Amino acid sequence: MNSALFLCTVVVLFGMGALGTFLNRRNFLIMLLCIEVMLLSVNLVFLTGSVTVDDLNGQLLALWVLTAAAAETALGLALCVLYFRLRSTLDVELISLMKG
Amino acid sequence: MSSSFALIATGALMSVFLMMRSKNPVHSVFYLVLLFLHCSGLLVLLGLEYFVLLQLLVYVGALAILFLFVVMLLDIPSTEILRHQRGTYPVAGVLGLCLILSALLAFTQPLVESPFQTSPIPTTSTFTGQNSDFVSSSRHYSFWNNYRTATSTVANLGIRLYGVHADLLIIRSLLLLVAMVGAVGLTLKRPVSVPNQDVFRQHYVDFQKSLVQIPQNKI
């Protein structure tokens, strides 16, 4: 199995997640899902590298990324619930008015 | 390129595209589940069966269900879509440039002469780490001694995770604890207008200071 093909697929996956986070900003929840896709692709990069160079550190780092993804999901969904209580919508268009 | 890899990769990219384009957030979450299934298929092709199970359990079993709970809790109208799609194009441009640059550097970097190389740990060989004398010398670690000659990937990963990098494991558990406390603390709604009882403050009232002498002419 060619590992460059794996890496190309995963980089495209990461790019699509980043595109959804930075350009396609319409919904708080969709942004959270796109961040999740980015973390998943980083995880796949670590695992592919671990298999390619026959190194166990990549799998340990993948476990780290998994934990960070779980923590990020919990906090992001809490912020989502909080924002929905304040605004009763999930649009992120005017979210910068909440600062201060 | 094998046909199964092509099928699974195409399915993953298609599910990401549909996730970003679907109007209903519930459909988005289901496409995310589909993406997780495809990614575990990619891991099957890599031969990492432990991470396949871990990904299915953690991502599909926990994170997607959490997303579904929040979607159902919030009652999001599915019509607020495509009204304004203004992104932050300069930020996205800079970050995309960084991504392309780092991907090119990662693909063109020579593997052997790289200055960022650490000592590799083989996935499927016997455990001969830097702490192996620590493992063998201590009497309490005789249980681990049986696994020193293990040759499977999962046994090596367990030795690494619980034996060598145990401090990282503790830091990771602290991260999860902080996330849990933060989520509870963010969403806890304390009613302001309701007369509630603060037990801690009641028990710590100093009676010497709470008694006030009223002057005689006020009575």
mmCIF file of C-alpha atoms in Angstrom:
data_model
loop_
_atom_site.group_PDB
_atom_site.id
_atom_site.type_symbol
_atom_site.label_atom_id
_atom_site.label_comp_id
_atom_site.label_asym_id
_atom_site.label_seq_id
_atom_site.Cartn_x
_atom_site.Cartn_y
_atom_site.Cartn_z
ATOM 1 C CA MET A 1 0.000 0.000 0.000
ATOM 2 C CA ASN A 2 1.341 3.352 -1.025
ATOM 3 C CA SER A 3 1.558 5.688 1.949
ATOM 4 C CA ALA A 4 1.820 8.849 -0.170
ATOM 5 C CA LEU A 5 -1.718 8.201 -1.394
ATOM 6 C CA PHE A 6 -2.891 7.944 2.195
ATOM 7 C CA LEU A 7 -1.145 11.187 3.074
ATOM 8 C CA CYS A 8 -2.589 12.991 0.053
ATOM 9 C CA THR A 9 -6.094 11.868 0.951
ATOM 10 C CA VAL A 10 -5.651 12.958 4.523
ATOM 11 C CA VAL A 11 -4.243 16.354 3.538
ATOM 12 C CA VAL A 12 -7.233 16.910 1.261
ATOM 13 C CA LEU A 13 -9.487 15.927 4.171
ATOM 14 C CA PHE A 14 -7.724 18.451 6.420
ATOM 15 C CA GLY A 15 -8.049 21.120 3.765
ATOM 16 C CA MET A 16 -11.757 20.542 3.450
ATOM 17 C CA GLY A 17 -12.157 20.771 7.216
ATOM 18 C CA ALA A 18 -10.175 24.017 7.300
ATOM 19 C CA LEU A 19 -12.236 25.382 4.428
ATOM 20 C CA GLY A 20 -15.406 24.631 6.336
ATOM 21 C CA THR A 21 -14.050 26.272 9.464
ATOM 22 C CA PHE A 22 -12.697 29.476 7.967
ATOM 23 C CA LEU A 23 -14.707 30.140 4.835
ATOM 24 C CA ASN A 24 -18.041 28.439 5.307
ATOM 25 C CA ARG A 25 -18.980 30.186 8.506
ATOM 26 C CA ARG A 26 -22.701 29.998 8.940
ATOM 27 C CA ASN A 27 -23.387 27.692 11.811
ATOM 28 C CA PHE A 28 -21.623 27.168 15.115
ATOM 29 C CA LEU A 29 -22.328 23.457 15.019
ATOM 30 C CA ILE A 30 -21.005 22.998 11.476
ATOM 31 C CA MET A 31 -17.826 24.775 12.521
ATOM 32 C CA LEU A 32 -17.429 22.361 15.426
ATOM 33 C CA LEU A 33 -17.948 19.426 13.074
ATOM 34 C CA CYS A 34 -15.303 20.809 10.719
ATOM 35 C CA ILE A 35 -12.827 21.176 13.593
ATOM 36 C CA GLU A 36 -13.583 17.542 14.395
ATOM 37 C CA VAL A 37 -12.769 16.576 10.797
ATOM 38 C CA MET A 38 -9.458 18.441 11.056
ATOM 39 C CA LEU A 39 -8.539 16.616 14.256
ATOM 40 C CA LEU A 40 -9.498 13.310 12.682
ATOM 41 C CA SER A 41 -7.247 13.936 9.692
ATOM 42 C CA VAL A 42 -4.346 14.870 11.975
ATOM 43 C CA ASN A 43 -4.948 11.594 13.769
ATOM 44 C CA LEU A 44 -4.814 9.730 10.472
ATOM 45 C CA VAL A 45 -1.568 11.477 9.543
ATOM 46 C CA PHE A 46 0.015 10.315 12.788
ATOM 47 C CA LEU A 47 -1.191 6.751 12.319
ATOM 48 C CA THR A 48 -0.075 6.599 8.685
ATOM 49 C CA GLY A 49 3.348 7.927 9.624
ATOM 50 C CA SER A 50 3.556 5.434 12.444
ATOM 51 C CA VAL A 51 2.915 2.554 10.069
ATOM 52 C CA THR A 52 5.186 3.953 7.363
ATOM 53 C CA VAL A 53 8.323 4.519 9.414
ATOM 54 C CA ASP A 54 7.559 1.640 11.810
ATOM 55 C CA ASP A 55 7.560 3.847 14.889
ATOM 56 C CA LEU A 56 5.302 3.559 17.911
ATOM 57 C CA ASN A 57 5.455 7.247 18.877
ATOM 58 C CA GLY A 58 2.928 8.112 16.198
ATOM 59 C CA GLN A 59 0.294 5.921 17.790
ATOM 60 C CA LEU A 60 0.897 7.501 21.206
ATOM 61 C CA LEU A 61 0.500 10.932 19.623
ATOM 62 C CA ALA A 62 -2.700 9.726 17.973
ATOM 63 C CA LEU A 63 -4.033 8.820 21.417
ATOM 64 C CA TRP A 64 -3.145 12.345 22.581
ATOM 65 C CA VAL A 65 -5.020 13.869 19.670
ATOM 66 C CA LEU A 66 -8.006 11.656 20.454
ATOM 67 C CA THR A 67 -8.087 12.959 24.033
ATOM 68 C CA ALA A 68 -7.769 16.547 22.873
ATOM 69 C CA ALA A 69 -10.616 15.989 20.410
ATOM 70 C CA ALA A 70 -12.857 14.646 23.163
ATOM 71 C CA ALA A 71 -12.079 17.617 25.440
ATOM 72 C CA GLU A 72 -12.586 20.078 22.593
ATOM 73 C CA THR A 73 -15.933 18.547 21.731
ATOM 74 C CA ALA A 74 -17.182 18.793 25.301
ATOM 75 C CA LEU A 75 -16.145 22.437 25.681
ATOM 76 C CA GLY A 76 -17.320 23.417 22.216
ATOM 77 C CA LEU A 77 -20.749 21.924 22.722
ATOM 78 C CA ALA A 78 -21.011 23.673 26.091
ATOM 79 C CA LEU A 79 -20.217 26.976 24.370
ATOM 80 C CA CYS A 80 -22.755 26.094 21.678
ATOM 81 C CA VAL A 81 -25.503 25.577 24.263
ATOM 82 C CA LEU A 82 -24.497 28.827 25.988
ATOM 83 C CA TYR A 83 -24.582 30.796 22.741
ATOM 84 C CA PHE A 84 -27.944 29.348 21.798
ATOM 85 C CA ARG A 85 -29.349 30.415 25.169
ATOM 86 C CA LEU A 86 -28.138 33.965 24.645
ATOM 87 C CA ARG A 87 -29.092 34.480 21.012
ATOM 88 C CA SER A 88 -31.540 31.649 20.228
ATOM 89 C CA THR A 89 -29.700 31.111 16.976
ATOM 90 C CA LEU A 90 -26.444 29.500 15.978
ATOM 91 C CA ASP A 91 -25.317 32.023 13.383
ATOM 92 C CA VAL A 92 -21.743 33.082 13.888
ATOM 93 C CA GLU A 93 -22.096 36.214 11.811
ATOM 94 C CA LEU A 94 -22.308 38.720 14.660
ATOM 95 C CA ILE A 95 -20.624 36.702 17.382
ATOM 96 C CA SER A 96 -17.924 39.360 17.745
ATOM 97 C CA LEU A 97 -20.479 41.736 19.248
ATOM 98 C CA MET A 98 -20.401 39.644 22.413
ATOM 99 C CA LYS A 99 -16.892 40.620 23.391
ATOM 100 C CA GLY A 100 -16.205 42.960 26.235
ATOM 101 C CA MET B 1 -3.720 1.698 -5.878
ATOM 102 C CA SER B 2 -6.095 -0.916 -4.682
ATOM 103 C CA SER B 3 -9.761 -0.587 -5.414
ATOM 104 C CA SER B 4 -10.837 -0.745 -1.769
ATOM 105 C CA PHE B 5 -8.598 2.191 -0.893
ATOM 106 C CA ALA B 6 -10.021 4.205 -3.784
ATOM 107 C CA LEU B 7 -13.557 3.384 -2.706
ATOM 108 C CA ILE B 8 -12.990 4.274 0.939
ATOM 109 C CA ALA B 9 -11.068 7.490 0.225
ATOM 110 C CA THR B 10 -13.684 8.687 -2.231
ATOM 111 C CA GLY B 11 -16.405 7.893 0.265
ATOM 112 C CA ALA B 12 -14.617 9.847 2.989
ATOM 113 C CA LEU B 13 -14.155 12.931 0.816
ATOM 114 C CA MET B 14 -17.731 12.748 -0.438
ATOM 115 C CA SER B 15 -19.077 12.498 3.106
ATOM 116 C CA VAL B 16 -17.048 15.546 4.200
ATOM 117 C CA PHE B 17 -18.403 17.507 1.248
ATOM 118 C CA LEU B 18 -21.987 16.487 2.011
ATOM 119 C CA MET B 19 -21.429 17.298 5.694
ATOM 120 C CA MET B 20 -20.461 20.866 4.848
ATOM 121 C CA ARG B 21 -23.228 21.286 2.281
ATOM 122 C CA SER B 22 -26.248 19.742 3.979
ATOM 123 C CA LYS B 23 -28.939 22.073 5.239
ATOM 124 C CA ASN B 24 -30.042 20.105 8.256
ATOM 125 C CA PRO B 25 -27.564 19.793 11.163
ATOM 126 C CA VAL B 26 -28.842 16.291 11.908
ATOM 127 C CA HIS B 27 -27.853 15.235 8.411
ATOM 128 C CA SER B 28 -24.460 16.845 8.978
ATOM 129 C CA VAL B 29 -23.922 14.761 12.100
ATOM 130 C CA PHE B 30 -24.922 11.605 10.246
ATOM 131 C CA TYR B 31 -22.484 12.406 7.448
ATOM 132 C CA LEU B 32 -19.843 12.890 10.139
ATOM 133 C CA VAL B 33 -20.609 9.380 11.404
ATOM 134 C CA LEU B 34 -20.215 8.144 7.823
ATOM 135 C CA LEU B 35 -16.840 9.888 7.642
ATOM 136 C CA PHE B 36 -15.735 8.197 10.858
ATOM 137 C CA LEU B 37 -16.714 4.813 9.456
ATOM 138 C CA HIS B 38 -14.729 5.483 6.295
ATOM 139 C CA CYS B 39 -11.704 6.585 8.312
ATOM 140 C CA SER B 40 -11.830 3.415 10.350
ATOM 141 C CA GLY B 41 -11.890 1.594 7.019
ATOM 142 C CA LEU B 42 -8.677 3.405 6.093
ATOM 143 C CA LEU B 43 -7.193 2.254 9.385
ATOM 144 C CA VAL B 44 -8.209 -1.313 8.563
ATOM 145 C CA LEU B 45 -6.232 -0.956 5.345
ATOM 146 C CA LEU B 46 -3.262 0.263 7.388
ATOM 147 C CA GLY B 47 -3.538 -2.761 9.664
ATOM 148 C CA LEU B 48 -4.145 -0.938 12.945
ATOM 149 C CA GLU B 49 -7.014 -2.945 14.345
ATOM 150 C CA TYR B 50 -6.806 -1.469 17.858
ATOM 151 C CA PHE B 51 -7.207 2.050 16.562
ATOM 152 C CA VAL B 52 -10.101 0.954 14.378
ATOM 153 C CA LEU B 53 -11.970 -0.194 17.469
ATOM 154 C CA LEU B 54 -10.894 2.881 19.420
ATOM 155 C CA GLN B 55 -12.077 5.206 16.695
ATOM 156 C CA LEU B 56 -15.409 3.469 16.378
ATOM 157 C CA LEU B 57 -15.934 3.519 20.137
ATOM 158 C CA VAL B 58 -14.770 7.056 20.862
ATOM 159 C CA TYR B 59 -15.833 8.935 17.770
ATOM 160 C CA VAL B 60 -19.002 7.160 16.701
ATOM 161 C CA GLY B 61 -20.027 5.969 20.134
ATOM 162 C CA ALA B 62 -19.321 9.097 22.148
ATOM 163 C CA LEU B 63 -18.673 12.224 20.098
ATOM 164 C CA ALA B 64 -21.323 11.749 17.418
ATOM 165 C CA ILE B 65 -23.939 10.859 20.024
ATOM 166 C CA LEU B 66 -22.949 13.980 21.977
ATOM 167 C CA PHE B 67 -23.401 16.076 18.844
ATOM 168 C CA LEU B 68 -26.780 14.473 18.208
ATOM 169 C CA PHE B 69 -27.885 15.193 21.765
ATOM 170 C CA VAL B 70 -26.958 18.853 21.407
ATOM 171 C CA VAL B 71 -28.676 19.126 18.012
ATOM 172 C CA MET B 72 -31.849 17.660 19.418
ATOM 173 C CA LEU B 73 -31.598 19.814 22.549
ATOM 174 C CA LEU B 74 -31.237 23.080 20.705
ATOM 175 C CA ASP B 75 -34.041 22.777 18.141
ATOM 176 C CA ILE B 76 -32.150 24.476 15.343
ATOM 177 C CA PRO B 77 -34.285 25.591 12.421
ATOM 178 C CA SER B 78 -32.915 24.082 9.254
ATOM 179 C CA THR B 79 -33.823 27.029 7.045
ATOM 180 C CA GLU B 80 -31.198 29.506 8.217
ATOM 181 C CA ILE B 81 -28.785 28.569 5.509
ATOM 182 C CA LEU B 82 -26.776 30.290 2.812
ATOM 183 C CA ARG B 83 -28.015 33.717 3.730
ATOM 184 C CA HIS B 84 -24.592 35.156 4.230
ATOM 185 C CA GLN B 85 -21.480 33.232 3.496
ATOM 186 C CA ARG B 86 -18.811 35.696 4.338
ATOM 187 C CA GLY B 87 -15.599 34.105 5.378
ATOM 188 C CA THR B 88 -12.420 35.628 6.626
ATOM 189 C CA TYR B 89 -10.507 35.350 3.388
ATOM 190 C CA PRO B 90 -7.163 36.902 4.488
ATOM 191 C CA VAL B 91 -6.844 34.631 7.514
ATOM 192 C CA ALA B 92 -7.872 31.640 5.458
ATOM 193 C CA GLY B 93 -5.379 32.598 2.749
ATOM 194 C CA VAL B 94 -2.459 32.845 5.178
ATOM 195 C CA LEU B 95 -3.371 29.565 6.856
ATOM 196 C CA GLY B 96 -3.857 27.820 3.513
ATOM 197 C CA LEU B 97 -0.466 29.052 2.366
ATOM 198 C CA CYS B 98 1.081 27.672 5.560
ATOM 199 C CA LEU B 99 -0.701 24.353 4.975
ATOM 200 C CA ILE B 100 0.481 24.054 1.382
ATOM 201 C CA LEU B 101 4.042 25.022 2.341
ATOM 202 C CA SER B 102 4.217 22.552 5.208
ATOM 203 C CA ALA B 103 2.700 19.773 3.112
ATOM 204 C CA LEU B 104 5.256 20.376 0.359
ATOM 205 C CA LEU B 105 8.083 20.430 2.903
ATOM 206 C CA ALA B 106 6.798 17.250 4.497
ATOM 207 C CA PHE B 107 6.615 15.462 1.165
ATOM 208 C CA THR B 108 10.006 16.619 -0.089
ATOM 209 C CA GLN B 109 11.897 16.257 3.159
ATOM 210 C CA PRO B 110 14.488 13.514 3.161
ATOM 211 C CA LEU B 111 13.657 11.026 5.830
ATOM 212 C CA VAL B 112 17.087 9.879 6.902
ATOM 213 C CA GLU B 113 19.041 13.145 7.014
ATOM 214 C CA SER B 114 16.286 15.083 8.743
ATOM 215 C CA PRO B 115 17.473 16.975 11.836
ATOM 216 C CA PHE B 116 14.148 16.462 13.579
ATOM 217 C CA GLN B 117 14.500 12.736 13.957
ATOM 218 C CA THR B 118 13.970 10.998 17.239
ATOM 219 C CA SER B 119 15.025 7.506 17.992
ATOM 220 C CA PRO B 120 12.432 5.224 16.453
ATOM 221 C CA ILE B 121 10.565 2.646 18.450
ATOM 222 C CA PRO B 122 9.777 -0.425 16.373
ATOM 223 C CA THR B 123 6.137 -1.411 16.502
ATOM 224 C CA THR B 124 6.524 -5.152 16.320
ATOM 225 C CA SER B 125 9.681 -6.093 18.109
ATOM 226 C CA THR B 126 10.664 -6.832 21.672
ATOM 227 C CA PHE B 127 10.558 -4.077 24.222
ATOM 228 C CA THR B 128 14.034 -2.662 24.754
ATOM 229 C CA GLY B 129 13.459 0.865 25.916
ATOM 230 C CA GLN B 130 15.536 3.226 27.986
ATOM 231 C CA ASN B 131 13.690 2.211 31.143
ATOM 232 C CA SER B 132 14.012 -1.508 30.637
ATOM 233 C CA ASP B 133 16.420 -1.947 33.554
ATOM 234 C CA PHE B 134 13.908 -0.111 35.735
ATOM 235 C CA VAL B 135 11.254 -2.575 34.696
ATOM 236 C CA SER B 136 13.394 -5.613 35.287
ATOM 237 C CA SER B 137 15.034 -4.520 38.540
ATOM 238 C CA SER B 138 11.917 -3.801 40.519
ATOM 239 C CA ARG B 139 10.208 -6.688 42.193
ATOM 240 C CA HIS B 140 6.767 -5.133 41.832
ATOM 241 C CA TYR B 141 6.979 -5.016 38.102
ATOM 242 C CA SER B 142 7.303 -8.723 37.577
ATOM 243 C CA PHE B 143 3.904 -8.707 35.938
ATOM 244 C CA TRP B 144 5.234 -6.414 33.261
ATOM 245 C CA ASN B 145 8.179 -8.677 32.736
ATOM 246 C CA ASN B 146 5.947 -11.140 30.973
ATOM 247 C CA TYR B 147 5.164 -8.512 28.406
ATOM 248 C CA ARG B 148 8.748 -7.486 27.747
ATOM 249 C CA THR B 149 9.095 -10.148 25.157
ATOM 250 C CA ALA B 150 5.722 -9.455 23.609
ATOM 251 C CA THR B 151 5.701 -8.971 19.910
ATOM 252 C CA SER B 152 2.249 -7.610 19.199
ATOM 253 C CA THR B 153 1.668 -3.945 18.583
ATOM 254 C CA VAL B 154 -0.956 -3.573 21.275
ATOM 255 C CA ALA B 155 1.292 -5.053 23.958
ATOM 256 C CA ASN B 156 4.099 -2.690 22.993
ATOM 257 C CA LEU B 157 1.677 0.210 22.996
ATOM 258 C CA GLY B 158 0.473 -0.758 26.457
ATOM 259 C CA ILE B 159 4.040 -0.913 27.772
ATOM 260 C CA ARG B 160 4.730 2.494 26.275
ATOM 261 C CA LEU B 161 1.489 4.021 27.460
ATOM 262 C CA TYR B 162 1.386 2.763 31.025
ATOM 263 C CA GLY B 163 5.043 2.170 31.716
ATOM 264 C CA VAL B 164 7.310 4.587 29.937
ATOM 265 C CA HIS B 165 5.005 7.515 29.287
ATOM 266 C CA ALA B 166 2.859 7.244 32.418
ATOM 267 C CA ASP B 167 3.308 10.950 33.169
ATOM 268 C CA LEU B 168 1.739 11.832 29.841
ATOM 269 C CA LEU B 169 -1.177 9.574 30.730
ATOM 270 C CA ILE B 170 -1.737 11.488 33.966
ATOM 271 C CA ILE B 171 -1.579 14.816 32.128
ATOM 272 C CA ARG B 172 -4.101 13.473 29.648
ATOM 273 C CA SER B 173 -6.489 12.485 32.433
ATOM 274 C CA LEU B 174 -6.115 15.986 33.900
ATOM 275 C CA LEU B 175 -7.011 17.425 30.499
ATOM 276 C CA LEU B 176 -10.196 15.366 30.419
ATOM 277 C CA LEU B 177 -11.034 16.427 33.981
ATOM 278 C CA VAL B 178 -10.567 20.101 33.111
ATOM 279 C CA ALA B 179 -12.786 19.655 30.063
ATOM 280 C CA MET B 180 -15.513 18.003 32.108
ATOM 281 C CA VAL B 181 -15.443 20.637 34.856
ATOM 282 C CA GLY B 182 -15.355 23.382 32.250
ATOM 283 C CA ALA B 183 -18.347 22.002 30.385
ATOM 284 C CA VAL B 184 -20.374 21.697 33.585
ATOM 285 C CA GLY B 185 -19.308 25.140 34.780
ATOM 286 C CA LEU B 186 -20.164 26.777 31.470
ATOM 287 C CA THR B 187 -23.638 25.349 31.138
ATOM 288 C CA LEU B 188 -24.664 25.546 34.794
ATOM 289 C CA LYS B 189 -27.454 28.068 35.013
ATOM 290 C CA ARG B 190 -27.828 29.644 38.430
ATOM 291 C CA PRO B 191 -31.196 31.395 38.852
ATOM 292 C CA VAL B 192 -30.705 34.914 40.089
ATOM 293 C CA SER B 193 -34.150 35.989 41.246
ATOM 294 C CA VAL B 194 -34.903 32.870 43.242
ATOM 295 C CA PRO B 195 -34.042 33.026 46.968
ATOM 296 C CA ASN B 196 -31.657 30.144 47.248
ATOM 297 C CA GLN B 197 -29.752 28.875 50.203
ATOM 298 C CA ASP B 198 -26.006 28.997 50.405
ATOM 299 C CA VAL B 199 -25.091 26.393 52.976
ATOM 300 C CA PHE B 200 -21.430 27.305 53.013
ATOM 301 C CA ARG B 201 -22.157 30.936 53.846
ATOM 302 C CA GLN B 202 -24.707 29.994 56.479
ATOM 303 C CA HIS B 203 -22.289 27.785 58.313
ATOM 304 C CA TYR B 204 -19.527 30.342 58.290
ATOM 305 C CA VAL B 205 -21.445 33.211 59.843
ATOM 306 C CA ASP B 206 -19.505 34.694 62.724
ATOM 307 C CA PHE B 207 -21.996 35.202 65.503
ATOM 308 C CA GLN B 208 -19.845 37.736 67.314
ATOM 309 C CA LYS B 209 -19.983 40.002 64.296
ATOM 310 C CA SER B 210 -23.550 39.368 63.254
ATOM 311 C CA LEU B 211 -24.970 40.670 66.559
ATOM 312 C CA VAL B 212 -25.450 44.398 66.309
ATOM 313 C CA GLN B 213 -26.335 46.626 69.214
ATOM 314 C CA ILE B 214 -29.236 48.915 68.371
ATOM 315 C CA PRO B 215 -29.133 52.288 70.058
ATOM 316 C CA GLN B 216 -31.777 53.065 72.657
ATOM 317 C CA ASN B 217 -33.428 55.954 70.907
ATOM 318 C CA LYS B 218 -34.173 53.910 67.762
ATOM 319 C CA ILE B 219 -36.528 51.581 69.596
#
